[in-house]
CSV table of C-alpha atoms in Angstrom, one decimal:
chain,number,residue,atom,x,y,z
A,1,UNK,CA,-6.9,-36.3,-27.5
A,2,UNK,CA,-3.7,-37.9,-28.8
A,3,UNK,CA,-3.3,-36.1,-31.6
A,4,UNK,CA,-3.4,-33.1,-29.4
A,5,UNK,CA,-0.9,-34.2,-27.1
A,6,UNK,CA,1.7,-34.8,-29.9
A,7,UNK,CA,0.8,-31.3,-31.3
A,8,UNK,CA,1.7,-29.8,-27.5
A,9,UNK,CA,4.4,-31.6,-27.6
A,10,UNK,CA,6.3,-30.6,-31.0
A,11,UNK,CA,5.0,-27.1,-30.0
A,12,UNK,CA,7.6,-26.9,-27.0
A,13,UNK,CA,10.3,-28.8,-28.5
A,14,UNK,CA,10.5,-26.2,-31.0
A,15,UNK,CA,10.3,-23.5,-28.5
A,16,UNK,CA,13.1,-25.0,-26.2
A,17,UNK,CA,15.3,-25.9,-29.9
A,18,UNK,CA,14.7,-22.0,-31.2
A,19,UNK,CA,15.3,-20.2,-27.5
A,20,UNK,CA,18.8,-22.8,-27.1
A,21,UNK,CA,19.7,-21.6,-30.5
A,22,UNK,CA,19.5,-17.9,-29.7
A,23,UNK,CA,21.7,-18.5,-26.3
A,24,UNK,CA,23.7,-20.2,-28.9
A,25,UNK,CA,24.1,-17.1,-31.2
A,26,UNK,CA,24.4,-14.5,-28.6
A,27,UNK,CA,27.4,-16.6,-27.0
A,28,UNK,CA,29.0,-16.7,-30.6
A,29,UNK,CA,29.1,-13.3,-31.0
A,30,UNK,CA,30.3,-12.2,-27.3
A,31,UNK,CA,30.6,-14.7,-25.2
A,32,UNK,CA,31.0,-12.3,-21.7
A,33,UNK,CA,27.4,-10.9,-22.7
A,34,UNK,CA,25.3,-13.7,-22.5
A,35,UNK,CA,25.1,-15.9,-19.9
A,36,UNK,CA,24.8,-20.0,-20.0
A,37,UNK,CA,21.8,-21.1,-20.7
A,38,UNK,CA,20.2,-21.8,-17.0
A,39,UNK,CA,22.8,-20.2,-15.3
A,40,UNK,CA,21.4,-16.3,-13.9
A,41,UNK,CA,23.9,-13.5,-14.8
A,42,UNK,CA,25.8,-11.9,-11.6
A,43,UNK,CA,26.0,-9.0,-13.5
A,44,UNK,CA,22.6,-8.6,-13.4
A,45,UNK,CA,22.0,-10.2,-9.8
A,46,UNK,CA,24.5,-7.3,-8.9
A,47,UNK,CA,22.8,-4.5,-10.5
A,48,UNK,CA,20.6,-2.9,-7.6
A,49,UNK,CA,21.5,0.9,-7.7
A,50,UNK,CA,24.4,0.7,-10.5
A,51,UNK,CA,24.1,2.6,-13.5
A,52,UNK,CA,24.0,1.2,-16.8
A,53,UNK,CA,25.7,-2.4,-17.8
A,54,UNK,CA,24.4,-5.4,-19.0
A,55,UNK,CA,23.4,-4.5,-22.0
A,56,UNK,CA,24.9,-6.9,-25.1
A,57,UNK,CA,27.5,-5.3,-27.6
A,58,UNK,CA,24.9,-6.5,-30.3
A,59,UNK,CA,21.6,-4.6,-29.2
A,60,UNK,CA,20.0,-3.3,-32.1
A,61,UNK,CA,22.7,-4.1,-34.4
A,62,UNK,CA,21.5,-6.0,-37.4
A,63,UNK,CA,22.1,-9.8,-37.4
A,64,UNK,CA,20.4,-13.0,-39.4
A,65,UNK,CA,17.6,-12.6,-36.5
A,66,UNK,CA,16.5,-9.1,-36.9
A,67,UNK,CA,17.6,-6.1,-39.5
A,68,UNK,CA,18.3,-3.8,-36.2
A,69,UNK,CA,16.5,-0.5,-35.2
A,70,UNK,CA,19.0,1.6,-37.1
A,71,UNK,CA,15.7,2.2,-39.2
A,72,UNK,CA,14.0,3.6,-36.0
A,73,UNK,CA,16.3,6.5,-35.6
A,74,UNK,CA,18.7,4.7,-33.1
A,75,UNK,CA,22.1,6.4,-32.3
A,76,UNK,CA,25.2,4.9,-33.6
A,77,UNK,CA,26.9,5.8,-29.6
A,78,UNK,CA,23.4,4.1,-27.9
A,79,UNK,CA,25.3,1.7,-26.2
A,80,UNK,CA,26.8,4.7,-24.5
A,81,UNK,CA,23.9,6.4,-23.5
A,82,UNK,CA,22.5,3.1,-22.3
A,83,UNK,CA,25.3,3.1,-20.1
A,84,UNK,CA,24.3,6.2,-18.5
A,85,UNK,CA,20.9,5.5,-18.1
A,86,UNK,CA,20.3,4.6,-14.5
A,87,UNK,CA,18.0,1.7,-13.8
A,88,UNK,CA,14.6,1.9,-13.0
A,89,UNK,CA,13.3,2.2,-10.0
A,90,UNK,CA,16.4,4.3,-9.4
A,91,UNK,CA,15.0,7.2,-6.8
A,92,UNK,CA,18.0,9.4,-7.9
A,93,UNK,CA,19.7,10.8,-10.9
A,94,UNK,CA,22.6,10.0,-12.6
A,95,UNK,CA,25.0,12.3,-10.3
A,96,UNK,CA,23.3,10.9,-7.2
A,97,UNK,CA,22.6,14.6,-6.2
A,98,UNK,CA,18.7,15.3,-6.8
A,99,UNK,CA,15.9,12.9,-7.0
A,100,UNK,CA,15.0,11.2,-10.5
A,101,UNK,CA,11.4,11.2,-10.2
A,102,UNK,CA,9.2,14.3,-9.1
A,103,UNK,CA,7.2,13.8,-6.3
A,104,UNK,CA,4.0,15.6,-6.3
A,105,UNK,CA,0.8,16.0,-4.0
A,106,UNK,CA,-0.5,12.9,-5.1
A,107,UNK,CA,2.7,10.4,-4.5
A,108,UNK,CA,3.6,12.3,-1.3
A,109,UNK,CA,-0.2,11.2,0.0
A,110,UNK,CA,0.2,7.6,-0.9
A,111,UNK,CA,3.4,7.6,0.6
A,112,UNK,CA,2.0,9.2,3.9
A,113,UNK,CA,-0.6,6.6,4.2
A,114,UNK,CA,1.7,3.3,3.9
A,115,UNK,CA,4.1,5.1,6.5
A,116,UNK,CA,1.9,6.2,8.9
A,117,UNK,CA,-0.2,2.5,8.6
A,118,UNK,CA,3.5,1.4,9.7
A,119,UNK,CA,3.9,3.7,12.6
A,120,UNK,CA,0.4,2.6,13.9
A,121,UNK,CA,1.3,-1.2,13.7
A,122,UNK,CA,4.9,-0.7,15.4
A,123,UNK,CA,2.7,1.4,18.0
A,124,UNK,CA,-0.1,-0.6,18.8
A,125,UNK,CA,2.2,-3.7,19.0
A,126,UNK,CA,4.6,-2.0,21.1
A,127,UNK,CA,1.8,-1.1,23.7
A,128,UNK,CA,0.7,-4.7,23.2
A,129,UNK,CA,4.1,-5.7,24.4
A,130,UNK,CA,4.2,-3.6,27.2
A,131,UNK,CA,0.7,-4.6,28.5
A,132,UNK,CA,1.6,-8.4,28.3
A,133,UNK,CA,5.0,-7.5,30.1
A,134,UNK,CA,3.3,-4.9,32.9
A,135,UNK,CA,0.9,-2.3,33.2
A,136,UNK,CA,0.4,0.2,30.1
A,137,UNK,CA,-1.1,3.1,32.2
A,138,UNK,CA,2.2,3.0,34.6
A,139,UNK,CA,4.2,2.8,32.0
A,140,UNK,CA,2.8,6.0,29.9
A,141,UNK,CA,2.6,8.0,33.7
A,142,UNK,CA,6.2,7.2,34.1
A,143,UNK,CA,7.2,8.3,30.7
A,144,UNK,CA,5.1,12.0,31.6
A,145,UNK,CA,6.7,12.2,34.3
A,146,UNK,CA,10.2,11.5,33.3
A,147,UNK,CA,10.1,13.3,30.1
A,148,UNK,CA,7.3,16.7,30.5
A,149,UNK,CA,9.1,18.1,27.5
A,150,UNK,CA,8.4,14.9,25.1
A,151,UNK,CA,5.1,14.6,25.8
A,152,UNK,CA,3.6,16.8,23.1
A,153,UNK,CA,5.9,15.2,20.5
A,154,UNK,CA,4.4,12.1,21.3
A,155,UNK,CA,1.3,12.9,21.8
A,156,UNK,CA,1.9,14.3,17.6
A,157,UNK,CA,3.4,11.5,16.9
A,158,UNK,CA,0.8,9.5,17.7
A,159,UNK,CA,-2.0,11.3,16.8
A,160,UNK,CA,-1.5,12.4,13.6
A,161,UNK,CA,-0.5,8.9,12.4
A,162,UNK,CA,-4.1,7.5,13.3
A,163,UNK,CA,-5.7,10.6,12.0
A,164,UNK,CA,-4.2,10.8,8.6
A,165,UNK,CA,-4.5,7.0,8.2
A,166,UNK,CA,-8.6,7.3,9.2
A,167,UNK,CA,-9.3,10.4,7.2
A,168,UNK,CA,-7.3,8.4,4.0
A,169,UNK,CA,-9.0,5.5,4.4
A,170,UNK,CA,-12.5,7.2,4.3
A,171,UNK,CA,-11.2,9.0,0.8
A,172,UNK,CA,-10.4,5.4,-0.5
A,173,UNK,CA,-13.8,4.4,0.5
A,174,UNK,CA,-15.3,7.3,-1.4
A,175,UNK,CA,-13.0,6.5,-4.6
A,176,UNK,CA,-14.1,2.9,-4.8
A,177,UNK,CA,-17.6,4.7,-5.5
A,178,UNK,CA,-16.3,6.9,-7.5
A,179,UNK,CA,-16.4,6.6,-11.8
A,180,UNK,CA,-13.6,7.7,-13.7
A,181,UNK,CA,-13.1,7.4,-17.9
A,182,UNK,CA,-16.3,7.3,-20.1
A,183,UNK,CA,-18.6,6.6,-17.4
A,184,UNK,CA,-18.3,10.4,-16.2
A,185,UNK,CA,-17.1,14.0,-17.2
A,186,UNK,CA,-16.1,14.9,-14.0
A,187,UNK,CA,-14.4,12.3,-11.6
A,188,UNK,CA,-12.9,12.7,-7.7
A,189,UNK,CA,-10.4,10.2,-9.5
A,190,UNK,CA,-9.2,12.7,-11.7
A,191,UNK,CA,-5.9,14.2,-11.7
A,192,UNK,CA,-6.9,17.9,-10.8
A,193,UNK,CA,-9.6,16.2,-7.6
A,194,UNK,CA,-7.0,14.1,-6.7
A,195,UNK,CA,-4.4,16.2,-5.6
A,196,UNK,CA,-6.8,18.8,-4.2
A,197,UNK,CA,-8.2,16.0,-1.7
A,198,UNK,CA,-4.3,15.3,-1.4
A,199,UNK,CA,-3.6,18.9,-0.3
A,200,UNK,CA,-7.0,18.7,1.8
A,201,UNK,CA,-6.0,15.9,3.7
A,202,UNK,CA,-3.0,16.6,4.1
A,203,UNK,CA,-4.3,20.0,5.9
A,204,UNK,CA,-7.3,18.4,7.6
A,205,UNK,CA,-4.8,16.1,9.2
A,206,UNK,CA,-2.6,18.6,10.4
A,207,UNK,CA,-5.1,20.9,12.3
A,208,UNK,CA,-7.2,17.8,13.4
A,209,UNK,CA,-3.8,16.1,15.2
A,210,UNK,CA,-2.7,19.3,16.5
A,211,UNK,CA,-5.8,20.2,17.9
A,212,UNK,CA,-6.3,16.6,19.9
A,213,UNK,CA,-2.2,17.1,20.7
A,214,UNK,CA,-3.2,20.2,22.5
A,215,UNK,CA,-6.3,18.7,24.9
């Protein structure tokens, strides 16, 4: 048991000793690229939705630590074109003018479901809130009355939240009985079932809501 303990021991003094020597080494060689050891980098605190910066004047260069990635077919203007790379998860491209990632079926879906499992939350709570405070049913005649020409809109907006959010929760039901990978040739989790249950719920959702809007 001792002997173990002393092996543990010399095991992450050397760690600590080899990780303060490359601080040490990165500060040699550019001292405004690396930041003191324990102390975080503002630069990269700071770097929410810039593009590029950050990135050390010695990456992938050779040095006594590694021979470089010239040998991997790296660019000799990389650091320039790492520049210009925006960060991840950046939702738009360099310009700032079209998105950076596509957004098919599938992601719109997932997306759908978080946001209208919001909407239902702030909804149900907000009724809460007005039943504690007074009477619901007053309060939704008043609003028909005041506003005639909102009430459809509402009535959407409320309606197709809870019916998209059901109907998607039954599909992840059905998926976590679902196989996918060697188990199966054919999956509902594949790519090609998943965004045709995407498109049919997206559909199914629309005509169901409408319909219930227009009783």
């Amino acid at each position: 048991m001792t002997m173990l303990m002393r092996t543990s021991l010399a095991m992450i003094r050397q760690a600590a000793q080899a990780r303060t020597a490359l601080y040490a080494c990165g500060a040699a060689q550019n001292p405004l690229a690396m930041p003191a050891y324990g102390v975080a980098d503002a630069g990269i605190q700071n770097r929410t939705r810039n593009i590029g910066g950050g990135v050390p004047e010695f990456w992938g260069r050779p040095s006594k630590y590694t021979e470089g990635t010239e040998f991997l077919g790296t660019p000799e203007n990389h650091l320039e074109l790492v520049k210009k790379r925006p960060l991840s998860p950046d939702l738009f491209s360099i310009d700032h003018v079209g998105p950076h990632y596509k957004m098919p079926v599938t992601a719109l879906s997932s997306i759908t479901n978080r946001v209208t499992g919001c909407v239902l939350t702030g909804a149900v709570t907000g009724l809460g809130l007005v039943g504690l405070t007074g009477d619901a049913t007053v309060a939704i005649d008043s609003f028909k009355s005041c506003y005639p020409a909102l009430v459809i809109p509402a009535k959407l907006g409320i309606t197709f939240p809870l019916v998209y959010h059901y109907l998607g929760g039954l599909r992840h039901l059905f998926w976590d009985t679902s196989k996918i990978g060697n188990q199966t040739d054919k999956s509902f989790l594949d790519k090609d079932q998943v965004e045709t249950s995407s498109n049919v719920l997206f559909g199914a959702s629309i005509a169901v809501s409408g319909v219930i809007t227009l009783l």
